[in-house]
Every structure is written in C-alpha cells, then in structure tokens.
Short mmCIF file of N, CA and C in Angstrom, two decimals:
data_model
loop_
_atom_site.label_atom_id
_atom_site.label_comp_id
_atom_site.label_asym_id
_atom_site.label_seq_id
_atom_site.Cartn_x
_atom_site.Cartn_y
_atom_site.Cartn_z
N THR H 1 -7.23 112.96 -139.06
CA THR H 1 -6.31 112.77 -137.95
C THR H 1 -5.71 114.10 -137.54
N SER H 2 -5.68 114.40 -136.27
CA SER H 2 -5.04 115.62 -135.80
C SER H 2 -3.53 115.44 -135.84
N ALA H 3 -2.84 116.43 -136.40
CA ALA H 3 -1.39 116.32 -136.51
C ALA H 3 -0.78 117.66 -136.87
N ILE H 4 0.45 117.87 -136.43
CA ILE H 4 1.26 118.97 -136.95
C ILE H 4 1.74 118.48 -138.31
N CYS H 5 1.55 119.28 -139.34
CA CYS H 5 1.90 118.85 -140.70
C CYS H 5 3.41 118.72 -140.86
N THR H 6 3.84 117.65 -141.50
CA THR H 6 5.26 117.38 -141.70
C THR H 6 5.92 118.51 -142.49
N SER H 7 5.26 119.02 -143.51
CA SER H 7 5.82 120.11 -144.30
C SER H 7 6.07 121.34 -143.43
N PHE H 8 5.20 121.58 -142.45
CA PHE H 8 5.37 122.70 -141.52
C PHE H 8 6.65 122.56 -140.72
N LYS H 9 6.95 121.36 -140.27
CA LYS H 9 8.17 121.13 -139.50
C LYS H 9 9.40 121.49 -140.31
N VAL H 10 9.41 121.10 -141.58
CA VAL H 10 10.54 121.44 -142.46
C VAL H 10 10.59 122.94 -142.69
N GLU H 11 9.44 123.55 -142.91
CA GLU H 11 9.37 125.00 -143.18
C GLU H 11 9.81 125.81 -141.96
N LEU H 12 9.61 125.30 -140.76
CA LEU H 12 10.11 125.99 -139.56
C LEU H 12 11.63 126.11 -139.62
N LEU H 13 12.28 125.04 -140.02
CA LEU H 13 13.74 125.06 -140.11
C LEU H 13 14.24 125.95 -141.23
N LYS H 14 13.38 126.24 -142.18
CA LYS H 14 13.73 127.14 -143.29
C LYS H 14 13.33 128.59 -143.00
N GLY H 15 12.72 128.85 -141.86
CA GLY H 15 12.33 130.20 -141.48
C GLY H 15 11.12 130.74 -142.23
N VAL H 16 10.21 129.85 -142.65
CA VAL H 16 9.04 130.25 -143.45
C VAL H 16 7.96 130.91 -142.59
N HIS H 17 7.77 130.47 -141.36
CA HIS H 17 6.64 130.89 -140.53
C HIS H 17 7.07 131.83 -139.41
N ASN H 18 6.29 132.90 -139.22
CA ASN H 18 6.52 133.87 -138.14
C ASN H 18 5.21 134.03 -137.38
N PHE H 19 5.15 133.53 -136.17
CA PHE H 19 3.93 133.57 -135.37
C PHE H 19 3.83 134.81 -134.46
N THR H 20 4.78 135.74 -134.55
CA THR H 20 4.77 136.91 -133.68
C THR H 20 3.48 137.70 -133.86
N ALA H 21 2.79 137.97 -132.76
CA ALA H 21 1.54 138.74 -132.81
C ALA H 21 1.80 140.11 -133.42
N THR H 22 0.90 140.57 -134.21
CA THR H 22 0.84 141.88 -134.89
C THR H 22 1.89 142.09 -135.99
N THR H 23 3.07 141.49 -135.91
CA THR H 23 4.09 141.71 -136.94
C THR H 23 4.42 140.44 -137.72
N GLY H 24 3.82 139.33 -137.35
CA GLY H 24 4.12 138.06 -138.00
C GLY H 24 3.24 137.81 -139.21
N ASN H 25 3.21 136.57 -139.64
CA ASN H 25 2.40 136.15 -140.78
C ASN H 25 0.93 136.09 -140.41
N THR H 26 0.09 135.96 -141.43
CA THR H 26 -1.35 135.80 -141.23
C THR H 26 -1.68 134.32 -141.27
N PHE H 27 -2.29 133.84 -140.19
CA PHE H 27 -2.70 132.45 -140.10
C PHE H 27 -4.22 132.38 -140.12
N LYS H 28 -4.74 131.37 -140.78
CA LYS H 28 -6.18 131.19 -140.89
C LYS H 28 -6.56 129.78 -140.49
N ILE H 29 -7.85 129.60 -140.26
CA ILE H 29 -8.38 128.27 -139.99
C ILE H 29 -9.56 128.04 -140.92
N ALA H 30 -9.47 126.97 -141.68
CA ALA H 30 -10.53 126.57 -142.61
C ALA H 30 -11.21 125.32 -142.07
N LEU H 31 -12.49 125.19 -142.35
CA LEU H 31 -13.28 124.06 -141.86
C LEU H 31 -13.57 123.09 -143.00
N TYR H 32 -13.63 121.81 -142.65
CA TYR H 32 -13.80 120.77 -143.65
C TYR H 32 -14.88 119.77 -143.25
N ASP H 33 -15.44 119.09 -144.27
CA ASP H 33 -16.45 118.07 -144.01
C ASP H 33 -15.79 116.71 -143.75
N SER H 34 -16.60 115.71 -143.53
CA SER H 34 -16.09 114.39 -143.14
C SER H 34 -15.39 113.65 -144.29
N ASP H 35 -15.51 114.14 -145.52
CA ASP H 35 -14.82 113.50 -146.64
C ASP H 35 -13.39 114.00 -146.82
N ALA H 36 -13.01 115.03 -146.11
CA ALA H 36 -11.66 115.59 -146.23
C ALA H 36 -10.64 114.61 -145.67
N THR H 37 -9.46 114.60 -146.27
CA THR H 37 -8.37 113.76 -145.77
C THR H 37 -7.24 114.66 -145.31
N LEU H 38 -7.38 115.15 -144.10
CA LEU H 38 -6.38 116.03 -143.50
C LEU H 38 -5.52 115.23 -142.54
N GLY H 39 -4.24 115.58 -142.46
CA GLY H 39 -3.36 114.90 -141.53
C GLY H 39 -1.94 115.38 -141.68
N ALA H 40 -1.00 114.63 -141.20
CA ALA H 40 0.41 115.02 -141.23
C ALA H 40 0.92 115.26 -142.64
N SER H 41 0.36 114.59 -143.63
CA SER H 41 0.83 114.75 -145.00
C SER H 41 0.21 115.95 -145.74
N THR H 42 -0.72 116.65 -145.11
CA THR H 42 -1.32 117.84 -145.73
C THR H 42 -0.26 118.92 -145.86
N THR H 43 -0.14 119.51 -147.04
CA THR H 43 0.90 120.51 -147.28
C THR H 43 0.39 121.92 -147.46
N ALA H 44 -0.91 122.08 -147.82
CA ALA H 44 -1.43 123.43 -148.08
C ALA H 44 -2.95 123.45 -147.99
N PHE H 45 -3.48 124.63 -147.77
CA PHE H 45 -4.93 124.84 -147.80
C PHE H 45 -5.47 124.48 -149.17
N SER H 46 -6.62 123.84 -149.19
CA SER H 46 -7.31 123.50 -150.42
C SER H 46 -8.80 123.68 -150.19
N THR H 47 -9.53 124.01 -151.24
CA THR H 47 -10.98 124.13 -151.13
C THR H 47 -11.68 122.79 -151.28
N SER H 48 -10.93 121.73 -151.60
CA SER H 48 -11.52 120.40 -151.74
C SER H 48 -12.06 119.92 -150.40
N GLU H 49 -13.33 119.65 -150.36
CA GLU H 49 -14.06 119.19 -149.16
C GLU H 49 -14.17 120.26 -148.07
N GLU H 50 -13.87 121.53 -148.41
CA GLU H 50 -14.11 122.62 -147.46
C GLU H 50 -15.62 122.78 -147.31
N ILE H 51 -16.06 123.10 -146.11
CA ILE H 51 -17.51 123.24 -145.87
C ILE H 51 -18.04 124.47 -146.59
N THR H 52 -19.36 124.49 -146.73
CA THR H 52 -20.05 125.68 -147.21
C THR H 52 -21.14 126.01 -146.21
N ASN H 53 -21.40 127.29 -146.07
CA ASN H 53 -22.46 127.75 -145.18
C ASN H 53 -23.78 127.51 -145.90
N THR H 54 -24.70 126.77 -145.30
CA THR H 54 -25.95 126.47 -145.99
C THR H 54 -26.96 127.60 -145.92
N SER H 55 -26.76 128.56 -145.04
CA SER H 55 -27.59 129.77 -145.03
C SER H 55 -26.82 130.86 -144.32
N GLY H 56 -27.05 132.09 -144.70
CA GLY H 56 -26.35 133.22 -144.10
C GLY H 56 -24.93 133.34 -144.64
N THR H 57 -24.12 134.14 -143.94
CA THR H 57 -22.75 134.42 -144.41
C THR H 57 -21.70 134.16 -143.33
N ALA H 58 -21.98 133.26 -142.40
CA ALA H 58 -21.07 133.03 -141.28
C ALA H 58 -19.72 132.48 -141.71
N TYR H 59 -19.70 131.65 -142.75
CA TYR H 59 -18.45 131.03 -143.17
C TYR H 59 -18.20 131.35 -144.64
N THR H 60 -16.99 131.81 -144.93
CA THR H 60 -16.60 132.04 -146.32
C THR H 60 -15.37 131.19 -146.63
N SER H 61 -15.21 130.85 -147.89
CA SER H 61 -14.10 130.02 -148.30
C SER H 61 -12.78 130.59 -147.81
N GLY H 62 -11.93 129.73 -147.31
CA GLY H 62 -10.65 130.15 -146.73
C GLY H 62 -10.70 130.24 -145.23
N GLY H 63 -11.90 130.31 -144.67
CA GLY H 63 -12.05 130.32 -143.22
C GLY H 63 -11.83 131.67 -142.57
N ALA H 64 -11.48 131.64 -141.31
CA ALA H 64 -11.33 132.86 -140.50
C ALA H 64 -9.86 133.13 -140.21
N THR H 65 -9.54 134.42 -140.11
CA THR H 65 -8.18 134.82 -139.71
C THR H 65 -8.03 134.62 -138.21
N LEU H 66 -6.94 134.00 -137.83
CA LEU H 66 -6.66 133.75 -136.42
C LEU H 66 -5.87 134.91 -135.81
N THR H 67 -6.12 135.17 -134.55
CA THR H 67 -5.34 136.14 -133.81
C THR H 67 -4.26 135.38 -133.07
N SER H 68 -3.03 135.58 -133.51
CA SER H 68 -1.90 134.85 -132.95
C SER H 68 -1.44 135.47 -131.63
N VAL H 69 -0.96 134.63 -130.74
CA VAL H 69 -0.34 135.06 -129.50
C VAL H 69 1.15 134.77 -129.66
N THR H 70 1.99 135.75 -129.43
CA THR H 70 3.43 135.57 -129.63
C THR H 70 3.91 134.32 -128.90
N PRO H 71 4.66 133.46 -129.58
CA PRO H 71 5.16 132.23 -128.95
C PRO H 71 5.97 132.50 -127.68
N VAL H 72 5.88 131.56 -126.76
CA VAL H 72 6.61 131.63 -125.49
C VAL H 72 7.18 130.26 -125.17
N ALA H 73 7.98 130.21 -124.13
CA ALA H 73 8.51 128.95 -123.63
C ALA H 73 7.83 128.63 -122.30
N SER H 74 7.55 127.37 -122.11
CA SER H 74 7.05 126.86 -120.85
C SER H 74 7.97 125.71 -120.48
N SER H 75 8.86 125.97 -119.55
CA SER H 75 9.93 125.04 -119.21
C SER H 75 10.76 124.83 -120.47
N THR H 76 10.86 123.62 -120.99
CA THR H 76 11.68 123.37 -122.19
C THR H 76 10.84 123.25 -123.46
N THR H 77 9.58 123.62 -123.40
CA THR H 77 8.68 123.52 -124.55
C THR H 77 8.33 124.90 -125.07
N ALA H 78 8.52 125.09 -126.38
CA ALA H 78 8.07 126.32 -127.04
C ALA H 78 6.64 126.09 -127.50
N LEU H 79 5.81 127.12 -127.38
CA LEU H 79 4.41 126.93 -127.76
C LEU H 79 3.82 128.18 -128.38
N CYS H 80 2.77 127.94 -129.15
CA CYS H 80 2.05 129.01 -129.82
C CYS H 80 0.57 128.80 -129.57
N ASP H 81 -0.15 129.88 -129.46
CA ASP H 81 -1.58 129.82 -129.19
C ASP H 81 -2.29 130.82 -130.08
N PHE H 82 -3.59 130.64 -130.23
CA PHE H 82 -4.44 131.56 -130.96
C PHE H 82 -5.65 131.88 -130.10
N ALA H 83 -6.24 133.04 -130.34
CA ALA H 83 -7.51 133.37 -129.69
C ALA H 83 -8.60 132.48 -130.28
N ASP H 84 -9.59 132.11 -129.46
CA ASP H 84 -10.72 131.33 -129.96
C ASP H 84 -11.37 132.09 -131.11
N VAL H 85 -11.98 131.36 -132.03
CA VAL H 85 -12.63 131.98 -133.18
C VAL H 85 -14.07 131.49 -133.26
N SER H 86 -14.99 132.41 -133.58
CA SER H 86 -16.41 132.06 -133.67
C SER H 86 -16.98 132.50 -135.00
N PHE H 87 -17.92 131.70 -135.48
CA PHE H 87 -18.70 132.03 -136.67
C PHE H 87 -20.13 132.20 -136.18
N SER H 88 -20.67 133.42 -136.23
CA SER H 88 -22.02 133.66 -135.72
C SER H 88 -23.05 133.50 -136.83
N SER H 89 -24.28 133.24 -136.43
CA SER H 89 -25.38 132.97 -137.37
C SER H 89 -25.00 131.89 -138.37
N ALA H 90 -24.36 130.85 -137.87
CA ALA H 90 -23.83 129.78 -138.71
C ALA H 90 -24.84 128.65 -138.88
N THR H 91 -24.89 128.13 -140.10
CA THR H 91 -25.64 126.92 -140.38
C THR H 91 -24.76 126.06 -141.26
N PHE H 92 -24.05 125.13 -140.64
CA PHE H 92 -23.17 124.22 -141.36
C PHE H 92 -22.75 123.07 -140.47
N THR H 93 -22.14 122.08 -141.08
CA THR H 93 -21.57 120.94 -140.36
C THR H 93 -20.10 120.83 -140.73
N ALA H 94 -19.24 120.72 -139.73
CA ALA H 94 -17.80 120.57 -139.95
C ALA H 94 -17.30 119.35 -139.18
N ASN H 95 -16.30 118.69 -139.75
CA ASN H 95 -15.72 117.51 -139.13
C ASN H 95 -14.26 117.71 -138.74
N GLY H 96 -13.65 118.78 -139.25
CA GLY H 96 -12.25 119.05 -138.95
C GLY H 96 -11.84 120.41 -139.46
N ALA H 97 -10.58 120.75 -139.22
CA ALA H 97 -10.10 122.08 -139.59
C ALA H 97 -8.62 122.00 -139.98
N LEU H 98 -8.18 123.04 -140.69
CA LEU H 98 -6.78 123.17 -141.04
C LEU H 98 -6.32 124.57 -140.69
N ILE H 99 -5.26 124.66 -139.88
CA ILE H 99 -4.59 125.94 -139.64
C ILE H 99 -3.54 126.07 -140.73
N TYR H 100 -3.52 127.22 -141.39
CA TYR H 100 -2.54 127.42 -142.46
C TYR H 100 -2.06 128.86 -142.49
N ASN H 101 -0.91 129.06 -143.13
CA ASN H 101 -0.26 130.36 -143.21
C ASN H 101 -0.60 130.98 -144.56
N SER H 102 -1.53 131.94 -144.56
CA SER H 102 -1.94 132.55 -145.82
C SER H 102 -0.89 133.52 -146.35
N SER H 103 0.10 133.87 -145.53
CA SER H 103 1.21 134.73 -145.97
C SER H 103 2.29 133.93 -146.69
N ALA H 104 2.24 132.62 -146.58
CA ALA H 104 3.28 131.75 -147.16
C ALA H 104 2.63 130.71 -148.05
N THR H 105 2.07 131.16 -149.15
CA THR H 105 1.41 130.29 -150.14
C THR H 105 0.47 129.26 -149.52
N ASN H 106 -0.27 129.69 -148.51
CA ASN H 106 -1.27 128.83 -147.86
C ASN H 106 -0.68 127.54 -147.29
N ALA H 107 0.54 127.63 -146.78
CA ALA H 107 1.24 126.47 -146.23
C ALA H 107 0.52 125.91 -145.00
N ALA H 108 0.31 124.61 -144.99
CA ALA H 108 -0.37 123.93 -143.89
C ALA H 108 0.47 123.96 -142.62
N VAL H 109 -0.19 124.15 -141.49
CA VAL H 109 0.47 124.14 -140.18
C VAL H 109 0.00 122.93 -139.37
N ALA H 110 -1.30 122.83 -139.16
CA ALA H 110 -1.83 121.74 -138.33
C ALA H 110 -3.22 121.33 -138.80
N ALA H 111 -3.43 120.03 -138.84
CA ALA H 111 -4.74 119.46 -139.14
C ALA H 111 -5.41 119.11 -137.81
N ILE H 112 -6.69 119.42 -137.71
CA ILE H 112 -7.42 119.17 -136.47
C ILE H 112 -8.66 118.34 -136.77
N ALA H 113 -8.76 117.17 -136.16
CA ALA H 113 -9.94 116.33 -136.30
C ALA H 113 -10.88 116.63 -135.13
N PHE H 114 -12.14 116.86 -135.42
CA PHE H 114 -13.11 117.14 -134.36
C PHE H 114 -13.63 115.86 -133.70
N GLY H 115 -13.35 114.70 -134.28
CA GLY H 115 -13.80 113.44 -133.71
C GLY H 115 -15.14 112.97 -134.25
N SER H 116 -15.94 113.92 -134.72
CA SER H 116 -17.24 113.62 -135.33
C SER H 116 -17.76 114.91 -135.95
N ASP H 117 -18.86 114.81 -136.67
CA ASP H 117 -19.47 116.01 -137.24
C ASP H 117 -19.95 116.93 -136.12
N LYS H 118 -19.68 118.21 -136.28
CA LYS H 118 -20.17 119.24 -135.36
C LYS H 118 -21.04 120.18 -136.18
N THR H 119 -22.26 120.43 -135.71
CA THR H 119 -23.24 121.17 -136.48
C THR H 119 -23.70 122.42 -135.73
N ALA H 120 -23.85 123.49 -136.48
CA ALA H 120 -24.48 124.71 -135.96
C ALA H 120 -25.68 124.99 -136.86
N THR H 121 -26.80 125.33 -136.27
CA THR H 121 -28.00 125.67 -137.02
C THR H 121 -28.45 127.05 -136.58
N ASN H 122 -28.14 128.04 -137.43
CA ASN H 122 -28.45 129.44 -137.13
C ASN H 122 -28.00 129.81 -135.72
N GLY H 123 -26.77 129.42 -135.41
CA GLY H 123 -26.20 129.69 -134.09
C GLY H 123 -24.73 130.02 -134.22
N THR H 124 -24.04 130.04 -133.10
CA THR H 124 -22.61 130.37 -133.10
C THR H 124 -21.80 129.08 -133.03
N PHE H 125 -20.86 128.96 -133.97
CA PHE H 125 -19.94 127.82 -134.03
C PHE H 125 -18.59 128.35 -133.55
N THR H 126 -18.10 127.84 -132.44
CA THR H 126 -16.86 128.33 -131.85
C THR H 126 -15.79 127.25 -131.84
N ILE H 127 -14.59 127.65 -132.25
CA ILE H 127 -13.43 126.78 -132.12
C ILE H 127 -12.65 127.30 -130.92
N GLN H 128 -12.61 126.50 -129.88
CA GLN H 128 -11.94 126.88 -128.65
C GLN H 128 -10.59 126.17 -128.59
N PHE H 129 -9.53 126.96 -128.62
CA PHE H 129 -8.19 126.38 -128.57
C PHE H 129 -7.86 125.94 -127.15
N PRO H 130 -7.06 124.88 -127.02
CA PRO H 130 -6.71 124.38 -125.68
C PRO H 130 -5.84 125.36 -124.90
N THR H 131 -5.69 125.08 -123.63
CA THR H 131 -4.87 125.89 -122.75
C THR H 131 -3.46 126.03 -123.32
N ALA H 132 -2.94 127.24 -123.28
CA ALA H 132 -1.60 127.51 -123.83
C ALA H 132 -0.53 127.14 -122.81
N ASP H 133 -0.25 125.85 -122.72
CA ASP H 133 0.82 125.39 -121.82
C ASP H 133 1.58 124.27 -122.51
N ALA H 134 2.63 123.80 -121.87
CA ALA H 134 3.54 122.81 -122.48
C ALA H 134 2.87 121.48 -122.76
N THR H 135 1.76 121.20 -122.13
CA THR H 135 1.08 119.93 -122.32
C THR H 135 -0.05 120.01 -123.33
N ASN H 136 -0.69 121.18 -123.45
CA ASN H 136 -1.93 121.27 -124.20
C ASN H 136 -1.96 122.21 -125.39
N ALA H 137 -1.06 123.13 -125.50
CA ALA H 137 -1.12 124.15 -126.56
C ALA H 137 -1.29 123.52 -127.94
N ILE H 138 -2.00 124.19 -128.82
CA ILE H 138 -2.30 123.65 -130.14
C ILE H 138 -1.02 123.41 -130.94
N ILE H 139 -0.01 124.27 -130.78
CA ILE H 139 1.28 124.06 -131.44
C ILE H 139 2.35 124.13 -130.36
N ARG H 140 3.10 123.03 -130.22
CA ARG H 140 4.15 123.00 -129.22
C ARG H 140 5.32 122.16 -129.71
N LEU H 141 6.50 122.64 -129.35
CA LEU H 141 7.74 121.94 -129.71
C LEU H 141 8.47 121.60 -128.43
N ALA H 142 8.59 120.33 -128.17
CA ALA H 142 9.20 119.88 -126.91
C ALA H 142 10.64 119.48 -127.14
#
C-alpha cells in the first residue's frame, strides 16, 4: 500500500528529517518484491524481501541515493520532490519501493506500491516521481 509512514509523521515533529537540497539528510529508495509488506506501519529500511539484481550490477542492497529538491509551499501545502532515479543495465522485478532517511538510522519516509510487478530485462528501470505540486508531489503536507 502506498502511504506516508506514520513514524515519519512523528519524526517530522521531532525534527529528525531535513530535506534541504545539498545540506540536508541523505534519502534513498530501495526496491522490493511482491512479498514485501510495506505501508503506513513501516518504520525503517529492511533487506527483508528487497529485490536482487539477477544479472549485472544495476541494483545494490539499500537502493539508490535520491537527489532531493528543497521543500517549497504551493498555496497552503508544503511539498518535497526528488529527481527521477534510474537503474541502467537492470535485470530484476520490483513490486514496490521505500523512501528512507539513511542519515537517521534508515528511518522510513514513504512506502510506494507499483500496483503490480514491474520488470526490466537488461534495460533501464526508471522511477519517475510525480509532478511537484500541491496535488501530486510524492511528499506533501496539506
């Protein structure tokens, strides 16, 4: 299930996460298979049910580092965005992903369900983040 993790909401109020580009925390995205149980109750990155690259070196455990875009406001909604991320020469199947803060004990931020298995076979696997606006941004506080 796609969700902003409940633990992340609490950690925001405690000042755990800093999304400021270049000076903030390091955020990553890890990919998971269809047996993973990711959702609002996910609290941290885990290697349980994380995908493995079946050939080549496109994906390594822990996933890819995200390039954060400094949070902004759009009307009364605060939002955060990341640059799209690609894994080239990839051969794997993923069913979902977890954005997490590797600077803060791998604290979970958001679980993302792909809706079904997505497969790359010796090709490029790209995670394209939605438009950074008050309605669509991957992380938004209204």
